[in-house]
PDB file of C-alpha atoms and ligand atoms in Angstrom:
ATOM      1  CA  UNK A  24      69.810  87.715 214.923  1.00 69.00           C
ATOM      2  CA  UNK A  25      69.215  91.137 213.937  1.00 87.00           C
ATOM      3  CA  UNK A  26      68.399  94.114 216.339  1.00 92.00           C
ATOM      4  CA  UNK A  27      65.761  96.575 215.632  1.00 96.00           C
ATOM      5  CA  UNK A  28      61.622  97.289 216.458  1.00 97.00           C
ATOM      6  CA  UNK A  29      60.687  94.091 214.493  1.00 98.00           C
ATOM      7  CA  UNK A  30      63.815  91.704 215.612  1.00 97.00           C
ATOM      8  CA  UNK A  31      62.391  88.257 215.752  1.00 96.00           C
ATOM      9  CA  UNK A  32      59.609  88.681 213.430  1.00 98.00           C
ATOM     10  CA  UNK A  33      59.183  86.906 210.972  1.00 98.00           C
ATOM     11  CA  UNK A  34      57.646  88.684 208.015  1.00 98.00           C
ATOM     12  CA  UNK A  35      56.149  87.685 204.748  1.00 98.00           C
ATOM     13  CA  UNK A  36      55.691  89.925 201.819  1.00 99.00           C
ATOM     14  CA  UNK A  37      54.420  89.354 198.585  1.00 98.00           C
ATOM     15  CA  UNK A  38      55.109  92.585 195.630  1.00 98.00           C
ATOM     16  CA  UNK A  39      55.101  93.128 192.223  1.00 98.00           C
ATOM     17  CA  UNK A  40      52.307  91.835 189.233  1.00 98.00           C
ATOM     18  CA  UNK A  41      52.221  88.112 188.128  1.00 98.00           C
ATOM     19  CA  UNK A  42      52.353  86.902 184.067  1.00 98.00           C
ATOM     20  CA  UNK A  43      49.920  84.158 183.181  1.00 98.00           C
ATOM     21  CA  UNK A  44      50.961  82.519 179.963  1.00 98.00           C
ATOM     22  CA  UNK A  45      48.942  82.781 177.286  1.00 98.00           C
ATOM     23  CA  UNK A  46      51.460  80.917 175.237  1.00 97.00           C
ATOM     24  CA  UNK A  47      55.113  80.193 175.155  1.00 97.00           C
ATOM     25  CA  UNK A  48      55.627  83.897 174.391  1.00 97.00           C
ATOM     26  CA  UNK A  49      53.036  85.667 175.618  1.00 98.00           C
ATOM     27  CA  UNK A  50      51.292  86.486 178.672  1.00 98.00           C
ATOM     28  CA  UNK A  51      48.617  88.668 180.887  1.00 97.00           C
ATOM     29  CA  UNK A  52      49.735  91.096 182.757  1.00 96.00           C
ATOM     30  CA  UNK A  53      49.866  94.331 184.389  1.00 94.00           C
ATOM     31  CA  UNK A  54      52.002  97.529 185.108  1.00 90.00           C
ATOM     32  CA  UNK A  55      53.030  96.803 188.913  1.00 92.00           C
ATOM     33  CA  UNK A  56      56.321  97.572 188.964  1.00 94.00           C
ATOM     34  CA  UNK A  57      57.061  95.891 192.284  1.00 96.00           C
ATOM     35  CA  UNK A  58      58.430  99.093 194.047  1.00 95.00           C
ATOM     36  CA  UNK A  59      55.903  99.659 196.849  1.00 95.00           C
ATOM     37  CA  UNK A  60      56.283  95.913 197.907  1.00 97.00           C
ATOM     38  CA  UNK A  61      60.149  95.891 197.645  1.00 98.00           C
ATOM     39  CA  UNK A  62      60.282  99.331 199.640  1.00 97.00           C
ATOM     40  CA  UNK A  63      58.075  97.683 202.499  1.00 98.00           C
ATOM     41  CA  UNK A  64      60.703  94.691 202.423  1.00 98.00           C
ATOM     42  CA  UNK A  65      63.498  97.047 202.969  1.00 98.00           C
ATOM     43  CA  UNK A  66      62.312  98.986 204.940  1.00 98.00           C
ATOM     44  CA  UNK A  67      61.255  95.661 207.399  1.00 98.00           C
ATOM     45  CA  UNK A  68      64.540  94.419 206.848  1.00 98.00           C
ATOM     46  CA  UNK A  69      66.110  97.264 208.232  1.00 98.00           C
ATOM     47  CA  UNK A  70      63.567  97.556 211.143  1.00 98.00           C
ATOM     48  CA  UNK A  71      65.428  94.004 212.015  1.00 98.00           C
ATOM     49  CA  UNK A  72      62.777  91.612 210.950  1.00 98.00           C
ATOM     50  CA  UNK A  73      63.296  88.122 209.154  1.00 98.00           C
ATOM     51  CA  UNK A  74      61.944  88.964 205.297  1.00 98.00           C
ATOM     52  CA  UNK A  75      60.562  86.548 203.006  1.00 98.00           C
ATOM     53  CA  UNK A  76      60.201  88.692 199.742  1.00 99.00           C
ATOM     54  CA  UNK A  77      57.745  86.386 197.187  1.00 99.00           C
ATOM     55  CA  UNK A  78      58.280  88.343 193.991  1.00 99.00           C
ATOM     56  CA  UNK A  79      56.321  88.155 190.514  1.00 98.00           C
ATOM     57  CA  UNK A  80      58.739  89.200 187.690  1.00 98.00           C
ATOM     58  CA  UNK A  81      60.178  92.491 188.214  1.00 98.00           C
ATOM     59  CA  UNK A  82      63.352  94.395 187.740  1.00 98.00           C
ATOM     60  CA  UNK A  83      64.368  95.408 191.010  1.00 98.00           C
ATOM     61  CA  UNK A  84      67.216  94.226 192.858  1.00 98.00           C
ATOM     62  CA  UNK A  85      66.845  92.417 195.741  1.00 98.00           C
ATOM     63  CA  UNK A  86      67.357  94.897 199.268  1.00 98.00           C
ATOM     64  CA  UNK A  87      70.081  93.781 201.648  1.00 96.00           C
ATOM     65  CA  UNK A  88      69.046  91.407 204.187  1.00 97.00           C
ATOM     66  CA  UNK A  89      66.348  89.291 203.161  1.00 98.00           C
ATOM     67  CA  UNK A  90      65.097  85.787 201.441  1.00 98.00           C
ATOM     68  CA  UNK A  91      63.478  86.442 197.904  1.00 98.00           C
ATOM     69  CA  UNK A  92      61.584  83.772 196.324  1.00 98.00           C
ATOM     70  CA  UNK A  93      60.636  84.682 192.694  1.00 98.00           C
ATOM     71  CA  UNK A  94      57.333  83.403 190.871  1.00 98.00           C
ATOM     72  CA  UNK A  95      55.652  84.080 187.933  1.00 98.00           C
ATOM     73  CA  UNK A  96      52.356  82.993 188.232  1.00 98.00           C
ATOM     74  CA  UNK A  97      49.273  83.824 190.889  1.00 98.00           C
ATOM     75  CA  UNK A  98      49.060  79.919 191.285  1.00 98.00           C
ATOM     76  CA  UNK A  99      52.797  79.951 191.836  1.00 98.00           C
ATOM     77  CA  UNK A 100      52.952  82.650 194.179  1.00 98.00           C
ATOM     78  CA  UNK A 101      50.307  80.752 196.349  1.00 98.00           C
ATOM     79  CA  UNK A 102      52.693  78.062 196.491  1.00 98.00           C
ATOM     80  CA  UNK A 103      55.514  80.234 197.553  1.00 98.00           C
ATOM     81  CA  UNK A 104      53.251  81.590 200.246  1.00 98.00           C
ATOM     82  CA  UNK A 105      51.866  78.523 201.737  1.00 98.00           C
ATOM     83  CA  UNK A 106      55.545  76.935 201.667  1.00 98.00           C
ATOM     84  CA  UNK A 107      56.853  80.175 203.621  1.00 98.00           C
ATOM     85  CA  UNK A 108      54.221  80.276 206.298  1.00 98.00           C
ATOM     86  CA  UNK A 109      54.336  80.099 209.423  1.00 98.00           C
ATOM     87  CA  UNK A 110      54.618  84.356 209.308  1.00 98.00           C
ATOM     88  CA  UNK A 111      53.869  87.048 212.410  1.00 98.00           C
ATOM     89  CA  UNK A 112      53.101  89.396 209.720  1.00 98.00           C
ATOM     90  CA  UNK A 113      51.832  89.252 205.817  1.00 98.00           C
ATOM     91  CA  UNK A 114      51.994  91.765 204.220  1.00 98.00           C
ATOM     92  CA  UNK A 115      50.388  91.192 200.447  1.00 98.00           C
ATOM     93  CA  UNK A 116      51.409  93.964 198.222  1.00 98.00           C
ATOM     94  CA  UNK A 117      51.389  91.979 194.906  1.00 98.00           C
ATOM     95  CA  UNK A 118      49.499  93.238 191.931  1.00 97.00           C
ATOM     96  CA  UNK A 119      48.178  89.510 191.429  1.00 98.00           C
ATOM     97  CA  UNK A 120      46.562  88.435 188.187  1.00 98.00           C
ATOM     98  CA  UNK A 121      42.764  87.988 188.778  1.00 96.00           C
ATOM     99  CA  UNK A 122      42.562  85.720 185.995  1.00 98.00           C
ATOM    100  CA  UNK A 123      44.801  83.096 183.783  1.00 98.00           C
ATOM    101  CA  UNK A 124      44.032  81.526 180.678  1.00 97.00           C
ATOM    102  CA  UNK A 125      42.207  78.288 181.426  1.00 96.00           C
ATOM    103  CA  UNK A 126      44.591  76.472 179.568  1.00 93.00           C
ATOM    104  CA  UNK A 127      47.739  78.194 178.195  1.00 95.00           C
ATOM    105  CA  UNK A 128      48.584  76.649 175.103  1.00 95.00           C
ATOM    106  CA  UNK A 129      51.772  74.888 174.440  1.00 96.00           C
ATOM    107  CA  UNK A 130      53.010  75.824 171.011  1.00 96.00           C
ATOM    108  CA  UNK A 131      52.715  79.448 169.942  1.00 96.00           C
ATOM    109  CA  UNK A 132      49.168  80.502 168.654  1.00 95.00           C
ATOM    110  CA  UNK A 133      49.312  81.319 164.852  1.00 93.00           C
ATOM    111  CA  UNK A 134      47.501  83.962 162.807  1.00 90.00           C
ATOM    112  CA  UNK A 135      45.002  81.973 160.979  1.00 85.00           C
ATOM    113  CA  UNK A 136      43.144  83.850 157.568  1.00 85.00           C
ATOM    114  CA  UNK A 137      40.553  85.965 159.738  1.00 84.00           C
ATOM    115  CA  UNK A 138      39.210  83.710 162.873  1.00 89.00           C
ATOM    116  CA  UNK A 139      40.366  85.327 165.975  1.00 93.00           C
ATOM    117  CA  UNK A 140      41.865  83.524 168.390  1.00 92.00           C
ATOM    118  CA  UNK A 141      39.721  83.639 171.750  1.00 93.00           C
ATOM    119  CA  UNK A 142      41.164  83.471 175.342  1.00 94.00           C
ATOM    120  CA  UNK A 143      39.163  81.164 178.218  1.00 97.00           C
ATOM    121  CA  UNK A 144      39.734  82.654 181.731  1.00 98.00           C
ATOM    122  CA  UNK A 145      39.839  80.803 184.481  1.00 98.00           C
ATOM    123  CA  UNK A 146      39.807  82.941 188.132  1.00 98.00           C
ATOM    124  CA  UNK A 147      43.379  82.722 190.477  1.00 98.00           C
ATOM    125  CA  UNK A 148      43.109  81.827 193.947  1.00 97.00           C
ATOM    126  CA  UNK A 149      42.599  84.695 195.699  1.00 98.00           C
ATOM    127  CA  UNK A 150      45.986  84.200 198.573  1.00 98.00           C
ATOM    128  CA  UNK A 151      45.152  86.926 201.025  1.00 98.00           C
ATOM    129  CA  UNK A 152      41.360  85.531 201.484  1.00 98.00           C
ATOM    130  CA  UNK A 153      42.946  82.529 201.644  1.00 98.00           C
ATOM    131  CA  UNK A 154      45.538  83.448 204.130  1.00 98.00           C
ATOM    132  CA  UNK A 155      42.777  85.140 206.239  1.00 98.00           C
ATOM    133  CA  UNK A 156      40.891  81.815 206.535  1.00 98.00           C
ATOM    134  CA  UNK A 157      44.010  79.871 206.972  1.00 98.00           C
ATOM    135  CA  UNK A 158      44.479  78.368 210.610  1.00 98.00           C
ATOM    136  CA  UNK A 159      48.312  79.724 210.027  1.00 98.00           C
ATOM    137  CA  UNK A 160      47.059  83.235 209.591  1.00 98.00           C
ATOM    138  CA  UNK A 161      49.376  85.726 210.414  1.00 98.00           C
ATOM    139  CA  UNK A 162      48.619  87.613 213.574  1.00 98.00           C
ATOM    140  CA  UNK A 163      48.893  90.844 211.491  1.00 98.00           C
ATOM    141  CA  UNK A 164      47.397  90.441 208.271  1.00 98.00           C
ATOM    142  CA  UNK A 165      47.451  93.869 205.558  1.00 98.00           C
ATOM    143  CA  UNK A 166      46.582  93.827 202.217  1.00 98.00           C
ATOM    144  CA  UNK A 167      46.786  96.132 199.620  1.00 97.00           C
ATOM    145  CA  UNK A 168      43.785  97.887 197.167  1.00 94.00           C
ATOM    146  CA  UNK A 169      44.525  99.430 194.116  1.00 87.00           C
ATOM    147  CA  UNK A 170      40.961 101.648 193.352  1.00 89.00           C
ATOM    148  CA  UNK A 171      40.701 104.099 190.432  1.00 87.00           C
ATOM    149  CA  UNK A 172      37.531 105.611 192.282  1.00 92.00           C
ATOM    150  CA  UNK A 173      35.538 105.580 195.706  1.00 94.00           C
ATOM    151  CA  UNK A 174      39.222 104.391 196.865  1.00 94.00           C
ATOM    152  CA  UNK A 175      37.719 104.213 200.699  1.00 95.00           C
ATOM    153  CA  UNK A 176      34.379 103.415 200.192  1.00 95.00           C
ATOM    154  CA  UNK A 177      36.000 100.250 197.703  1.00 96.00           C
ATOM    155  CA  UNK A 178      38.665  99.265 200.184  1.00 97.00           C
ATOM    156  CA  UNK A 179      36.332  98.949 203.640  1.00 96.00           C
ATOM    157  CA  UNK A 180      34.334  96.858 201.144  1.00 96.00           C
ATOM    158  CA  UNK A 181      37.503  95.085 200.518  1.00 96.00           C
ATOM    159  CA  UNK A 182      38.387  95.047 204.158  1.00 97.00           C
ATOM    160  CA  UNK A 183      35.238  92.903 205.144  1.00 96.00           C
ATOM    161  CA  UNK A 184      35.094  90.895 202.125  1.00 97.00           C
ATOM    162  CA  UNK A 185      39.182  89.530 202.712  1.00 97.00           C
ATOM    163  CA  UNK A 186      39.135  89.230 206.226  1.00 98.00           C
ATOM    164  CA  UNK A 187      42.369  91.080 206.633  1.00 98.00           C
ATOM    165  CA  UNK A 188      43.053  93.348 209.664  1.00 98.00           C
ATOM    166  CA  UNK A 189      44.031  96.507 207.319  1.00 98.00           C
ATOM    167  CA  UNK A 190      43.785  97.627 204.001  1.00 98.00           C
ATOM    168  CA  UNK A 191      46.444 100.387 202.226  1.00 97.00           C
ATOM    169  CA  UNK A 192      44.585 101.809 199.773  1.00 96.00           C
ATOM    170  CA  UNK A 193      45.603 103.973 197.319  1.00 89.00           C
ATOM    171  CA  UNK A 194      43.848 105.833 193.711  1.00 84.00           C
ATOM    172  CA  UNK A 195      46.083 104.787 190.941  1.00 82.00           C
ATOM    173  CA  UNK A 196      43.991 106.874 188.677  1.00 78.00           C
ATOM    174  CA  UNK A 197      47.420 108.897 187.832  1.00 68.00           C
ATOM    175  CA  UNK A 198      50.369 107.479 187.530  1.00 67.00           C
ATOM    176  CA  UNK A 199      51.168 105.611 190.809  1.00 63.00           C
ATOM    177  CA  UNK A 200      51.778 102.052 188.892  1.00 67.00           C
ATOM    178  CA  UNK A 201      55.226 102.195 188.422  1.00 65.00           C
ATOM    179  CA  UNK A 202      55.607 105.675 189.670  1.00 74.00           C
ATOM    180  CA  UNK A 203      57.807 106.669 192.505  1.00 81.00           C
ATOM    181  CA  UNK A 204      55.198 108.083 194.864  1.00 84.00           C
ATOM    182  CA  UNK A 205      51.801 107.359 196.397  1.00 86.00           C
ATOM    183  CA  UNK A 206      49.504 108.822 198.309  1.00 89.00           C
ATOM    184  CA  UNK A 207      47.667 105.789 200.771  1.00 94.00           C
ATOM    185  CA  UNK A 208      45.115 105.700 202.996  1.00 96.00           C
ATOM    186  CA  UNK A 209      45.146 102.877 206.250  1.00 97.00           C
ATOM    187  CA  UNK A 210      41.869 101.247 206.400  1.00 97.00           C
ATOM    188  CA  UNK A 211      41.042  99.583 209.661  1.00 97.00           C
ATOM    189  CA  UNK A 212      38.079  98.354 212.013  1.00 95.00           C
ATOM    190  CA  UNK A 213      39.591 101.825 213.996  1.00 94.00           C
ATOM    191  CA  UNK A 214      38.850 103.795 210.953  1.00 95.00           C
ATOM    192  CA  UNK A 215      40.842 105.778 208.363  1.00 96.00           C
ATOM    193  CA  UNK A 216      43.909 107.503 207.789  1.00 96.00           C
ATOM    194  CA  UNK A 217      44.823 109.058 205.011  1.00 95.00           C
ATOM    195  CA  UNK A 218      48.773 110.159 204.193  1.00 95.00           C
ATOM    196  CA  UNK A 219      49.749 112.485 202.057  1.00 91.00           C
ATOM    197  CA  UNK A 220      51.379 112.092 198.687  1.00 91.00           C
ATOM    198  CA  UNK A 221      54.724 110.786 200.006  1.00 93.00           C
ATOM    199  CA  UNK A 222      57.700 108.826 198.183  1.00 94.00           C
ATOM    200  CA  UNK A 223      57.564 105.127 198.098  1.00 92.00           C
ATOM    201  CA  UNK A 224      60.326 104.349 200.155  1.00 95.00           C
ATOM    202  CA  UNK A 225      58.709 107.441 203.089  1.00 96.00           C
ATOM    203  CA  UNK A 226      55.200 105.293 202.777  1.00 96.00           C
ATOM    204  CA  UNK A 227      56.856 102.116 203.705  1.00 97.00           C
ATOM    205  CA  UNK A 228      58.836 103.015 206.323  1.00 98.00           C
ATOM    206  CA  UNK A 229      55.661 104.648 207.841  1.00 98.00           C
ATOM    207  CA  UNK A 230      53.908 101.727 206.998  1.00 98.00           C
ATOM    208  CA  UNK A 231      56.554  99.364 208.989  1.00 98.00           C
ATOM    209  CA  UNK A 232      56.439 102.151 212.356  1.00 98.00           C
ATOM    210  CA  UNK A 233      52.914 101.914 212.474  1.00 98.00           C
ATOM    211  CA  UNK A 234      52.774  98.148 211.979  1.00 98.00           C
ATOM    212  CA  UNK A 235      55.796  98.066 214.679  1.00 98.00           C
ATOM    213  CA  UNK A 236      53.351 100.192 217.244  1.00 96.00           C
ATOM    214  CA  UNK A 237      51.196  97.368 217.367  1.00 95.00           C
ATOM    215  CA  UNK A 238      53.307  94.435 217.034  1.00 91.00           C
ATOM    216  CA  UNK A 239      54.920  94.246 220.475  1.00 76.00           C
TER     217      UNK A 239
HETATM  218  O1  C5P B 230      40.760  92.116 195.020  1.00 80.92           O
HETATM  219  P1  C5P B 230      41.998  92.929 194.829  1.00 80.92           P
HETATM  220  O2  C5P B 230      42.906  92.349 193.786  1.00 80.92           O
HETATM  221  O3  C5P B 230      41.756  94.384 194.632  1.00 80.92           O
HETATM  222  O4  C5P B 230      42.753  92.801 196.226  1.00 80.92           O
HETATM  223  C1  C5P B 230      44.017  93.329 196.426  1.00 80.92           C
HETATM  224  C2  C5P B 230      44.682  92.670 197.594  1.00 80.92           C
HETATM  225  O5  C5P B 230      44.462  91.259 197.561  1.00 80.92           O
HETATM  226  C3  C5P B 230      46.168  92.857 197.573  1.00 80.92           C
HETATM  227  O6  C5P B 230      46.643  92.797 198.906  1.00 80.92           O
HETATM  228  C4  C5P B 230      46.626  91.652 196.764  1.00 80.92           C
HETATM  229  O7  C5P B 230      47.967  91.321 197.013  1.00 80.92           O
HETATM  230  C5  C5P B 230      45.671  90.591 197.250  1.00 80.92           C
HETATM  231  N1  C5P B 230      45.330  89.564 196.252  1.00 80.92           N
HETATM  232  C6  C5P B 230      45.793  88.279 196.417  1.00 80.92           C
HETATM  233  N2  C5P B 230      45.446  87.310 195.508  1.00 80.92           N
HETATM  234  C7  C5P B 230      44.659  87.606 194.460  1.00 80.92           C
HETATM  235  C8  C5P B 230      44.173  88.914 194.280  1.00 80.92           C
HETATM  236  C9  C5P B 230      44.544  89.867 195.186  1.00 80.92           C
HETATM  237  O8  C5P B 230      46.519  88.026 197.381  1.00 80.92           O
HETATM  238  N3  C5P B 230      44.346  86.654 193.589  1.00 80.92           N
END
């Protein structure tokens, strides 16, 4: 095995956004670029824990030392995540998809003379409230919250709601989706605590020391 702060644990980590076909060529998605959740992986990794990387479709290369399982869809991702389990740690980082079309269809949708074609959601299972509720809940359970305002106020709200033990918040109001920096707040039962503005790569391996600090 590996040596390190986290040697022995067995971590699960879910990054990046999920497609939901709308079609055989198209999809919903969004602009997660997976970076924050491969960061955490790495830096875990190198911490000497046992990675499971779930990853939507992104184009990042996978970080030395660690299982990636790739999905596409929130439903799929699920999967991945109940097949992985049992974990020490989750760590849920993924952008997913709150909705899919109800029913993608299987040939491609044409332009017809003027009616507009009209998508049917359907919701996605929501995995972290799921994994909260799960009896093979992770003893450390952290979730992420993308807010574009009232990013604390939103992500104790979140906190209660999910049942996770923290929530890393951040304001992607800017440009954090796919940027190379963010600026997170740690949202516990304790309290807050707010980081500065800090390189992805810096907020993970903060992320993994703190979570380290209370995994013993
Ligand atoms: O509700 P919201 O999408 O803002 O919650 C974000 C957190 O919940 C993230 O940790 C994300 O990975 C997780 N999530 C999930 N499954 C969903 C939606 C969000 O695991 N369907």
């Amino acid at each position: 095995g590996k040596a390190g702060p986290l040697a022995g644990k067995r971590i699960l980590i879910t990054a990046g956004p999920t497609h939901e076909p709308i079609d055989p060529v198209r999809y919903i998605a969004n602009r997660s670029s997976g970076r924050q959740g491969f960061a955490i992986a790495e830096a875990a990794a190198a911490m000497g824990a046992d990675v499971q990387l779930i990853s939507g479709p992104v184009h990042l290369p996978t970080p030395p030392g660690m299982t990636r399982i790739d999905v596409e869809t929130a439903r799929e991702m699920a999967a991945a995540v109940d097949a992985t389990l049992p974990a020490d740690i989750a760590i849920l980082v993924a952008a997913v998809a709150d909705w899919r079309t109800a029913d993608a269809a299987e040939q491609k949708i044409k332009k017809t003379g003027g009616a507009l074609p009209v998508l049917q959601l359907a919701e996605n299972p929501d995995i972290l409230a799921g994994l909260a509720r799960d009896a093979r809940r992770p003893a450390l359970l952290v979730g992420f919250a993308a807010e574009t305002e009232n990013v604390i106020e939103h992500a104790q709200a979140k906190l209660a709601r999910k049942g996770c033990d923290w929530i890393v918040a951040n304001d992607v109001s800017g440009d954090v989706m796919g940027g190379s920096e963010n600026a997170v707040h740690i949202v516990t039962a304790d309290g807050v605590e707010s980081w500065s503005n800090l390189p992805k790569d810096q907020v993970a391996r903060k992320l993994m020391e703190k979570i380290a600090d209370v995994i013993r």
